[in-house]
């Protein structure tokens, strides 16, 4: 016995990865519905490498009654329109948008970090997926927080253009290609040229000078991991297609040597430690693409603060940062609340 599962947003970067990962992890599915907007109705999408294809249905006309869960990757506006009716019909929504993340009645879940928080999902029948840059960071921080009590985090991110959707990827490709013919093309998706450049601006600016992306890393880390942790972020767009990287400085209540931190990280759920102090002894974004793991490298003690560590964290932002985490939430929901007779 499996679940009746809906994937909404099946034509976008994240929606396609959700289908790939449901197939790769052999999620127990009795029936699958793939939804998108009217303009994609009737198109076909592949279910991973199973060879199965599914016709896209128009979300506007879809009746969620009788369906167990819906993985949403349709953006905040469409989520606002459709999530309440799916939830009211008894179809639990696992939402990748930012709409419900800070709603006190909606659990914000990273299964390796706060699985027990999912038990509060019945209040709205909606579960929120964190921002991609938050997800990989809290996976890396959780085991160190349990061991030594993190008090402060300073993070700089190096975020790939796929975080801005297909348009972001297309812009990097076209600019990079056109530069060699002397015409880098005017920025459209990004505020400035992204090819061979970096842009210290993701999402919109807030009154305090931080961006909304930086604010998300602060408030989401507090909700998922520990509200007492002080977090400050600088989020930067870099000319990489897939894979977010982060340089993370942490201060802790208790001393933890780099060696002990490596031992803890090596055993922690969801983490792959690749950390040798030699040429190539670390992970780069190109190597994380298509992987499930959150990779950690360059673990070292920070001599400038008491009980400080510095580390490098890389993960596929379309996977752990979005689609994989959503599927892991679906697995957790099934295990803890929607048990099916085998
Ligand atoms: C980005 N985290 O990277 C944001 C949304 N995916 O653009």
XYZ file of C-alpha atoms and ligand atoms in Angstrom:
349
model
C 0.000 0.000 0.000
C 1.355 3.411 -0.969
C 0.262 7.023 -0.980
C -1.690 9.162 -3.412
C 0.860 11.908 -4.066
C 0.586 15.230 -5.911
C 3.561 17.222 -7.230
C 2.542 20.792 -8.009
C 4.985 22.862 -10.070
C 6.234 19.892 -12.076
C 7.819 21.963 -14.847
C 10.158 24.066 -12.669
C 13.679 23.247 -11.464
C 12.490 22.102 -8.035
C 9.327 20.311 -9.182
C 11.305 18.235 -11.671
C 13.822 17.324 -8.958
C 10.945 16.332 -6.637
C 9.796 13.804 -9.262
C 13.366 12.560 -9.776
C 13.933 12.075 -6.058
C 10.557 10.431 -5.380
C 11.561 7.910 -8.051
C 15.203 7.515 -6.874
C 14.127 6.899 -3.264
C 11.280 4.616 -4.391
C 8.793 6.584 -2.295
C 5.687 4.334 -1.891
C 3.240 5.787 -4.413
C -0.052 4.203 -5.401
C -1.091 7.142 -7.571
C 0.796 10.247 -8.758
C -0.669 13.492 -10.105
C 1.577 16.176 -11.627
C 0.224 19.701 -11.751
C 1.264 23.005 -13.261
C -0.367 26.089 -14.705
C -2.778 25.988 -17.638
C -0.027 26.740 -20.178
C 1.659 23.414 -19.392
C -1.559 21.344 -19.337
C -1.201 18.199 -21.424
C 2.598 18.325 -21.541
C 4.386 15.216 -20.316
C 6.970 14.933 -17.554
C 9.176 11.964 -16.749
C 9.065 10.239 -13.372
C 12.782 10.105 -12.789
C 14.457 7.349 -14.795
C 11.569 4.911 -14.347
C 10.534 5.356 -17.965
C 7.081 6.406 -16.796
C 5.629 9.656 -18.128
C 2.781 11.681 -16.644
C 0.516 14.196 -18.310
C 0.447 17.559 -16.584
C -2.922 18.617 -15.176
C -4.006 22.203 -14.658
C -3.811 22.940 -10.913
C -6.785 25.294 -11.236
C -9.066 22.353 -12.076
C -7.561 19.765 -9.740
C -9.651 18.309 -6.896
C -7.315 17.275 -4.009
C -9.987 15.322 -2.116
C -8.776 11.790 -1.417
C -5.093 12.568 -2.028
C -2.668 11.998 0.858
C -0.025 14.669 0.323
C 1.006 17.380 -2.134
C 4.565 18.612 -2.674
C 4.309 22.255 -3.726
C 6.945 24.106 -5.752
C 4.750 26.823 -7.254
C 5.885 30.020 -5.542
C 4.221 32.009 -2.795
C 1.415 33.585 -4.847
C 0.076 30.300 -6.236
C 0.641 28.591 -2.873
C -1.485 31.258 -1.195
C -4.284 30.457 -3.667
C -4.120 26.657 -3.589
C -2.535 25.402 -0.344
C -5.542 26.212 1.878
C -7.962 24.302 -0.370
C -5.638 21.293 -0.589
C -5.155 21.290 3.199
C -8.894 21.688 3.834
C -9.590 18.719 1.552
C -7.337 16.548 3.747
C -4.310 16.591 1.423
C -1.278 17.570 3.524
C 0.764 20.286 1.769
C 4.584 20.221 1.907
C 5.400 23.698 0.637
C 8.731 24.858 -0.759
C 7.759 28.539 -0.914
C 8.514 31.040 1.857
C 4.828 31.774 2.472
C 4.216 29.679 5.603
C 7.772 29.251 6.949
C 7.361 31.704 9.825
C 3.705 30.865 10.535
C 3.620 29.698 14.194
C 1.045 27.040 13.278
C 3.160 25.595 10.457
C 6.193 23.388 11.250
C 9.391 24.318 9.378
C 11.240 21.029 8.993
C 14.700 19.704 8.210
C 14.334 16.008 9.085
C 17.952 15.598 10.262
C 17.514 18.553 12.649
C 13.961 18.874 14.072
C 11.898 15.821 13.016
C 9.717 15.950 16.111
C 8.428 19.408 15.124
C 6.401 17.768 12.330
C 3.927 16.521 14.947
C 2.323 19.982 14.950
C 1.341 19.823 11.260
C -2.346 19.094 11.871
C -3.038 22.703 12.912
C -2.951 23.863 9.271
C -2.284 20.545 7.503
C 0.664 22.383 5.938
C 4.394 21.748 6.461
C 7.015 24.263 5.304
C 10.309 23.516 3.589
C 13.132 25.947 4.531
C 15.075 28.225 2.214
C 17.835 26.330 0.398
C 20.688 28.247 2.040
C 19.206 27.585 5.490
C 18.644 23.854 4.988
C 22.256 22.886 4.309
C 23.560 25.157 7.073
C 21.363 23.747 9.864
C 22.275 20.196 8.832
C 25.947 21.105 9.350
C 25.299 23.075 12.561
C 23.008 20.591 14.344
C 25.642 18.038 15.499
C 28.020 20.793 16.615
C 25.212 22.560 18.482
C 24.326 19.336 20.301
C 27.989 18.810 21.238
C 29.086 22.294 22.276
C 26.110 24.713 22.270
C 26.421 27.180 19.387
C 25.853 30.777 20.492
C 26.671 32.753 17.315
C 26.922 32.098 13.561
C 28.458 34.330 10.891
C 27.826 32.943 7.408
C 28.767 34.073 3.903
C 26.980 32.244 1.095
C 28.041 31.657 -2.510
C 24.700 30.791 -4.121
C 24.275 29.277 -7.574
C 22.072 30.829 -10.226
C 19.659 27.872 -10.210
C 18.345 29.320 -6.945
C 16.804 31.974 -9.175
C 15.135 29.378 -11.379
C 15.603 28.481 -15.041
C 15.784 32.177 -15.950
C 18.822 32.573 -13.722
C 20.564 29.627 -15.334
C 19.729 30.865 -18.837
C 21.135 34.321 -18.014
C 24.481 32.927 -16.812
C 24.749 30.699 -19.886
C 23.899 33.428 -22.404
C 26.121 36.072 -20.788
C 29.058 33.670 -20.519
C 28.671 32.678 -24.172
C 28.114 36.213 -25.470
C 31.076 37.700 -23.625
C 33.401 35.882 -25.995
C 31.727 37.637 -28.910
C 31.981 40.994 -27.125
C 28.324 41.292 -26.097
C 27.597 40.094 -22.504
C 23.898 41.013 -22.907
C 22.080 43.319 -20.506
C 21.161 41.840 -17.071
C 17.520 40.789 -16.863
C 17.059 38.297 -13.963
C 19.945 39.712 -11.938
C 20.714 43.365 -11.149
C 24.192 43.242 -12.666
C 26.239 40.969 -14.937
C 26.552 37.544 -13.325
C 28.998 35.997 -15.799
C 32.551 36.211 -14.371
C 31.141 38.343 -11.558
C 29.515 38.019 -8.105
C 26.464 39.936 -6.831
C 26.008 40.622 -3.063
C 22.234 40.788 -3.367
C 19.617 37.990 -3.298
C 15.898 38.745 -2.967
C 14.866 42.269 -1.872
C 16.529 44.835 0.416
C 15.091 45.484 3.893
C 15.175 48.787 5.773
C 18.110 47.657 7.940
C 20.350 47.126 4.908
C 20.175 43.333 4.957
C 18.440 41.406 2.173
C 15.394 39.170 2.638
C 17.600 36.145 1.839
C 19.886 37.095 4.726
C 16.879 37.630 6.986
C 15.530 34.182 6.057
C 18.776 32.527 7.177
C 18.493 34.239 10.550
C 14.833 33.618 11.395
C 14.634 30.141 9.859
C 17.747 28.924 11.710
C 16.213 30.167 14.945
C 12.901 28.369 14.246
C 14.485 25.086 13.130
C 17.540 24.802 15.395
C 17.483 27.176 18.402
C 15.977 30.667 18.877
C 18.879 31.637 21.140
C 21.517 31.360 18.415
C 22.606 34.750 17.034
C 22.978 34.611 13.228
C 24.257 37.158 10.725
C 24.517 36.435 6.998
C 25.862 37.843 3.753
C 24.216 36.138 0.771
C 26.020 36.377 -2.568
C 25.051 35.176 -6.066
C 27.956 33.549 -7.902
C 28.426 32.282 -11.489
C 27.787 28.624 -10.665
C 24.841 26.742 -12.194
C 23.949 24.369 -9.314
C 25.297 24.035 -5.785
C 25.323 26.528 -2.917
C 28.502 27.007 -0.878
C 28.806 28.612 2.553
C 31.703 29.787 4.714
C 30.438 29.433 8.285
C 32.026 30.857 11.442
C 30.571 29.567 14.723
C 31.089 30.474 18.383
C 30.173 27.931 21.041
C 29.564 27.750 24.780
C 32.042 24.915 25.159
C 35.403 24.201 23.578
C 35.437 21.764 20.635
C 38.649 20.965 18.809
C 38.688 20.746 15.008
C 39.574 17.064 15.344
C 36.628 16.365 17.634
C 34.340 18.396 15.379
C 35.465 16.301 12.399
C 34.685 13.084 14.298
C 31.199 14.379 15.174
C 30.469 15.628 11.652
C 31.693 12.352 10.098
C 28.999 10.453 12.025
C 26.182 13.022 11.720
C 23.027 12.323 9.625
C 22.934 13.879 6.146
C 26.595 14.980 6.246
C 29.538 13.849 4.129
C 32.839 15.093 5.610
C 35.507 15.615 2.951
C 38.267 17.333 4.865
C 41.939 16.788 4.151
C 44.472 19.597 4.546
C 45.938 19.033 1.085
C 45.336 20.018 -2.563
C 41.789 19.001 -3.461
C 40.989 17.849 0.093
C 37.672 19.742 0.109
C 34.386 19.840 -1.802
C 33.413 22.344 -4.495
C 29.895 22.984 -5.867
C 30.504 21.093 -9.128
C 31.058 17.910 -7.097
C 27.802 18.192 -5.093
C 25.411 18.287 -8.077
C 22.935 15.400 -8.002
C 24.078 14.288 -4.552
C 21.870 14.008 -1.452
C 24.579 14.897 1.075
C 25.465 18.156 2.746
C 29.226 18.246 2.320
C 31.512 19.756 4.975
C 35.169 20.657 4.478
C 37.889 22.995 5.868
C 37.014 22.451 9.547
C 39.406 24.473 11.706
C 39.571 26.321 15.007
C 39.108 30.097 14.954
C 41.907 31.614 17.106
C 40.273 35.034 17.148
C 37.345 34.073 19.399
C 36.776 31.796 22.392
C 35.464 28.326 21.405
C 35.327 29.211 17.697
C 35.249 26.964 14.618
C 35.242 27.770 10.894
C 33.960 25.413 8.186
C 32.990 25.166 4.521
C 29.612 23.679 3.555
C 28.402 22.731 0.053
C 25.164 21.138 -1.120
C 22.979 20.765 -4.212
C 20.479 23.600 -3.649
C 17.845 21.892 -5.814
C 18.153 18.703 -3.726
C 18.899 19.168 -0.016
C 18.056 22.826 -0.448
C 14.588 22.066 -1.805
C 13.338 18.866 -3.442
C 15.205 16.290 -1.336
C 14.243 17.973 1.915
C 10.596 18.051 0.771
C 10.663 14.333 -0.066
C 12.358 13.583 3.255
C 9.528 15.490 4.969
C 7.036 13.307 3.046
C 8.888 10.187 4.254
C 8.867 11.505 7.830
C 5.138 12.349 7.584
C 4.417 8.828 6.366
C 6.476 7.223 9.142
C 5.066 9.314 11.977
C 1.493 10.073 10.925
C 0.244 8.451 7.726
C 1.192 4.831 8.213
C -0.092 2.595 5.431
C -0.650 -1.120 5.893
C 2.140 -2.863 4.050
C 17.966 31.688 -4.124
N 17.442 30.844 -1.903
O 19.010 31.037 -4.060
C 16.917 31.594 -3.027
C 15.639 30.986 -3.537
N 15.840 29.651 -4.002
O 17.693 32.436 -5.074
